[in-house]
Short mmCIF file of C-alpha atoms in Angstrom, two decimals:
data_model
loop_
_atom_site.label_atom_id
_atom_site.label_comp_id
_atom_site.label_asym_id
_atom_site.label_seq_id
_atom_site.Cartn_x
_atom_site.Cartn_y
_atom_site.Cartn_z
CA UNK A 1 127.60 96.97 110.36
CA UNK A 2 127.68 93.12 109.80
CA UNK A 3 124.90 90.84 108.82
CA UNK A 4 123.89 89.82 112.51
CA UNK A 5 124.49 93.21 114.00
CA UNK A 6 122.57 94.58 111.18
CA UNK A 7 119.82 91.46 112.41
CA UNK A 8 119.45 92.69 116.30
CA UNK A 9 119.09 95.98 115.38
CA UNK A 10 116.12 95.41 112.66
CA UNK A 11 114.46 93.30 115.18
CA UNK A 12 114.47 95.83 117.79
CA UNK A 13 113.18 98.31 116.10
CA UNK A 14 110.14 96.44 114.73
CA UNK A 15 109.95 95.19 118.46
CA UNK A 16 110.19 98.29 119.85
CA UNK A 17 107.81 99.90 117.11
CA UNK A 18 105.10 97.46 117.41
CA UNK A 19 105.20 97.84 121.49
CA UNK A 20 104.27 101.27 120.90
CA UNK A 21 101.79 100.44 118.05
CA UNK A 22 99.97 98.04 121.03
CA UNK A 23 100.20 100.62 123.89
CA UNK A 24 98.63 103.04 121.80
CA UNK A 25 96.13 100.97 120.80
CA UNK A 26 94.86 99.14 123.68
CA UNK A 27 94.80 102.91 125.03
CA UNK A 28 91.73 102.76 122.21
CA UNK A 29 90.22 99.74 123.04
CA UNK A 30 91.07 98.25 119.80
CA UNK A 31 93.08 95.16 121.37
CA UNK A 32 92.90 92.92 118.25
CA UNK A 33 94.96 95.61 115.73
CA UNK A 34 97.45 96.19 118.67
CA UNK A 35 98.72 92.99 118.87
CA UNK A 36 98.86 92.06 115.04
CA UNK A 37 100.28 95.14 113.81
CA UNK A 38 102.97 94.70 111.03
CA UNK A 39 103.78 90.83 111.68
CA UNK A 40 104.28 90.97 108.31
CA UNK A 41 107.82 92.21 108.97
CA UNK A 42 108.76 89.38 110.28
CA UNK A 43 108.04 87.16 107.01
CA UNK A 44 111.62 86.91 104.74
CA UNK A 45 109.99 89.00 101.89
CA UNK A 46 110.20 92.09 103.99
CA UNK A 47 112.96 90.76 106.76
CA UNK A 48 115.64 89.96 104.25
CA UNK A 49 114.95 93.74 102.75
CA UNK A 50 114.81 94.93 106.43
CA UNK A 51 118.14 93.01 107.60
CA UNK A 52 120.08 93.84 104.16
CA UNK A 53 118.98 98.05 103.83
CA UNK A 54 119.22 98.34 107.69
CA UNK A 55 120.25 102.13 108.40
CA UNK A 56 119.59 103.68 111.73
CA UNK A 57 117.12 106.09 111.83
CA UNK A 58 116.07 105.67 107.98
CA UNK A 59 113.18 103.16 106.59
CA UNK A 60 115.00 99.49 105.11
CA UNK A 61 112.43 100.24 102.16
CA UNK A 62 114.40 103.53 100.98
CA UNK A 63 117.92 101.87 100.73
CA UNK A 64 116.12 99.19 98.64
CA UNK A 65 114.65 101.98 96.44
CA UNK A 66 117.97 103.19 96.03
CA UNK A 67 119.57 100.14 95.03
CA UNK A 68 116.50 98.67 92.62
CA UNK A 69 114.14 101.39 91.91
CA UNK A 70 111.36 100.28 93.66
CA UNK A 71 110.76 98.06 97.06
CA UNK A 72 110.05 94.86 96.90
CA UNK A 73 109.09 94.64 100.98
CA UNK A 74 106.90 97.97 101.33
CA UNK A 75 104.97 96.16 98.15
CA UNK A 76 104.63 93.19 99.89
CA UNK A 77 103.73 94.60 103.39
CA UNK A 78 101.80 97.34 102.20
CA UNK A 79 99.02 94.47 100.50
CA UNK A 80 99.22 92.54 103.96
CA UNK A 81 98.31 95.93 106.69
CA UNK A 82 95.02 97.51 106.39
CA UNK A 83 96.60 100.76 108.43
CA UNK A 84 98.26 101.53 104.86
CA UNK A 85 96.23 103.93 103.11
CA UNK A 86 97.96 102.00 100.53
CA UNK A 87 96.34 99.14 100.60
CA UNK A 88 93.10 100.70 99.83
CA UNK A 89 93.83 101.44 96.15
CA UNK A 90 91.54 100.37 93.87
CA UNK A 91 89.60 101.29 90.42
CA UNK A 92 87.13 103.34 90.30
CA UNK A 93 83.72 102.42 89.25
CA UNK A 94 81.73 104.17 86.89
CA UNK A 95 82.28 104.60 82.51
CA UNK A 96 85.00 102.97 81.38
CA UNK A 97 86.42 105.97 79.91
CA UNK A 98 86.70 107.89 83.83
CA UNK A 99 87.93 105.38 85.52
CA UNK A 100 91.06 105.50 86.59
CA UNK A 101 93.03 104.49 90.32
CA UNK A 102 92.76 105.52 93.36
CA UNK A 103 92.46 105.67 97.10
CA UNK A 104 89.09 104.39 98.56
CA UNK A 105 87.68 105.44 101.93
CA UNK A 106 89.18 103.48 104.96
CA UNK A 107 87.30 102.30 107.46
CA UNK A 108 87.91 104.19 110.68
CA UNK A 109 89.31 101.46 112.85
CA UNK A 110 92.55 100.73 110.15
CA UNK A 111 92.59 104.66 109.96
CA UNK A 112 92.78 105.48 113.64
CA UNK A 113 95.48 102.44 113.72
CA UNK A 114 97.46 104.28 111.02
CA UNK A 115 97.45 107.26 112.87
CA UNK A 116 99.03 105.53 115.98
CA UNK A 117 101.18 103.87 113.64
CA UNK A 118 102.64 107.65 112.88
CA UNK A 119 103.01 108.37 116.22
CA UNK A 120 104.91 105.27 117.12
CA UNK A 121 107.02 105.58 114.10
CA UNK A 122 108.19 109.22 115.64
CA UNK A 123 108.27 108.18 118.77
CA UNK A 124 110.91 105.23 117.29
CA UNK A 125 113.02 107.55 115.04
CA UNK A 126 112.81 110.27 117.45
CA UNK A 127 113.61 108.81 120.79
CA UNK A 128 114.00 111.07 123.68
CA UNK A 129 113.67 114.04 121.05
CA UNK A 130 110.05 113.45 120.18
CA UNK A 131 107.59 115.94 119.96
CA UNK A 132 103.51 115.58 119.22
CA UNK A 133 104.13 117.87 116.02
CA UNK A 134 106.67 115.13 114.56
CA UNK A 135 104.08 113.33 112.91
CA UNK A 136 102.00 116.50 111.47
CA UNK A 137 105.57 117.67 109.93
CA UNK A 138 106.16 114.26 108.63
CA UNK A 139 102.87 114.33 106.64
CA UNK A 140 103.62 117.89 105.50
CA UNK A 141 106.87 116.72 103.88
CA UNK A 142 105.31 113.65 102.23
CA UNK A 143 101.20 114.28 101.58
CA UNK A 144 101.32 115.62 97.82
CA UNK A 145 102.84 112.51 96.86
CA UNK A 146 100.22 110.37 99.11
CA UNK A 147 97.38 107.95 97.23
CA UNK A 148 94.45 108.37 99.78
CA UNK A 149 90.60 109.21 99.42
CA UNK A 150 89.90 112.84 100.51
CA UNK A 151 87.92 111.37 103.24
CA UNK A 152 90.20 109.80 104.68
CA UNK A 153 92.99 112.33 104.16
CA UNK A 154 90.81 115.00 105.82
CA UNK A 155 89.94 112.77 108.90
CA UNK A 156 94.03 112.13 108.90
CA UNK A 157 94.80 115.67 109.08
CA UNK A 158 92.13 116.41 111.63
CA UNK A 159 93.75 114.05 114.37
CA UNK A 160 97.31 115.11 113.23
CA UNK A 161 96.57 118.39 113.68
CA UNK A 162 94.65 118.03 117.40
CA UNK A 163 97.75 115.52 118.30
CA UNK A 164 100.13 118.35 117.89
CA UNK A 165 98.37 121.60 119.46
CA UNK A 166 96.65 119.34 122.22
CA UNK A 167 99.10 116.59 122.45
CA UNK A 168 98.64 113.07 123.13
CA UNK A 169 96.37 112.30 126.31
CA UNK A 170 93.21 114.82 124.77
CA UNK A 171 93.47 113.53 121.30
CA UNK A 172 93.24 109.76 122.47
CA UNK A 173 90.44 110.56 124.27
CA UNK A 174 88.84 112.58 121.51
CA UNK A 175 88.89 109.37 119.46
CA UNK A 176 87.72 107.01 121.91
CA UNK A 177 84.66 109.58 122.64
CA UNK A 178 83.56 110.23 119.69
CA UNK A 179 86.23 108.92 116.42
CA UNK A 180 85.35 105.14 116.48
CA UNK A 181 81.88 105.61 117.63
CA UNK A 182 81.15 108.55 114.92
CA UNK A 183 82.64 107.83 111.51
CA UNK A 184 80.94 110.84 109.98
CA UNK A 185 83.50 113.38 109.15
CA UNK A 186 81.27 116.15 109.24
CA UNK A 187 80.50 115.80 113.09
CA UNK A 188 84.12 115.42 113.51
CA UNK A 189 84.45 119.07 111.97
CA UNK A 190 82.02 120.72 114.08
CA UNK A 191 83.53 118.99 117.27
CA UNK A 192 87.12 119.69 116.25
CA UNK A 193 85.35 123.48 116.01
CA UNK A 194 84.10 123.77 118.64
CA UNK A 195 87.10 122.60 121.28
CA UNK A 196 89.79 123.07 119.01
CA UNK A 197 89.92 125.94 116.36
CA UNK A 198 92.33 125.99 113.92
CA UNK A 199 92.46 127.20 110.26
CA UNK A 200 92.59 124.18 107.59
#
C-alpha cells in the first residue's frame, strides 16, 4: 500500500474507532471522555507512526516495535489518555529502599472509558465477526505482561468478565447503576455475586 492509501485507511480506523469509543460512552453518560477520546492520534508524533506502520487489522505501534525496538507513538499517546492504565505509573511512596514502579489506582471514570475503549477496539478489528468475549480473550493473552494496580485490574476483569457471559446491553447498565456511582470494589463483588456468579 502507498503513502496516501496507507493515509485513508489510518484515518478511518481512528474515525471509525473513536465513533464507537463516543457511542459507548454517551451510552454512560460520560459525554466529555466520548468526544475527546484519543485526539492524540491525530498529532504527527503518533500519525506519522500510524500512516508509516499501517497494517490492517494489526496496531501501527507493533510494526514500529519491530522496526526500532520500542514505539515512539504508544509512548507519546499513552502520557496524553488517562483510559491507559499506562499512564498511571508512578513511584511508590514509602522507604527509599521499597520503592520501586508501578501502577496506581485509576479513577473509575478513565477506567470505565478504558473498558469501552476494549470493546471498540474489537468491535474495529473484528468487524462483523465480533463477539462480547473478544475483549476478555484479548486481556487473557496480554494481562501478565500488564503494569496496573490490583484495584484496578480486579475492577477490569469484573466488567470483562460480565461483558462476555451477559453481553453488552446488561453490563452498560450495570455500570451506569451502580460502577460510576459506587467506586468501592468490594460492593462491586457482592453485586457481581449476587446477579452474576462466576468463579475468579
Amino acid at each position: 500500500m502507498g503513502y496516501v492509501q496507507n493515509a485513508k485507511s489510518h484515518l478511518m480506523t481512528i474515525g471509525n474507532h473513536r465513533r464507537l469509543v463516543r457511542e459507548g460512552c454517551f451510552k454512560l453518560g460520560l459525554y466529555w471522555q466520548g468526544l475527546t477520546h484519543d485526539l492524540s492520534k491525530y498529532t504527527w508524533p503518533e500519525l506519522r507512526i500510524g500512516i508509516k506502520y499501517y497494517l490492517e487489522g494489526q496496531s501501527p505501534h507493533n510494526g514500529e516495535r519491530k522496526a526500532i525496538g520500542y514505539s515512539t507513538a504508544w509512548l507519546h499517546h499513552k502520557g496524553r489518555n488517562k483510559h491507559h492504565a499506562e499512564y498511571w505509573i508512578d513511584y511508590t511512596i514509602g522507604p527509599m529502599e521499597n520503592r520501586h514502579v508501578a501502577g496506581m489506582r485509576m479513577p473509575v471514570k478513565y477506567l470505565v472509558e478504558m473498558f469501552v475503549d476494549r470493546i471498540s477496539a474489537s468491535k474495529n478489528y473484528h468487524g462483523a465477526e465480533y463477539k462480547d468475549s473478544d475483549a476478555l480473550e484479548y486481556y487473557e493473552k496480554r494481562k501478565e505482561y500488564m503494569l496496573i494496580d490490583d484495584h484496578s485490574r480486579k475492577q477490569l476483569e469484573i466488567l470483562l468478565h460480565m461483558l462476555a457471559k451477559k453481553g453488552e446491553e446488561e453490563t452498560f447498565a450495570f455500570i451506569r447503576r451502580e460502577v460510576l456511582r459506587n467506586n468501592y470494589l468490594e460492593k462491586w463483588q457482592g453485586l457481581v455475586r449476587k446477579h452474576m456468579p462466576y468463579s475468579h
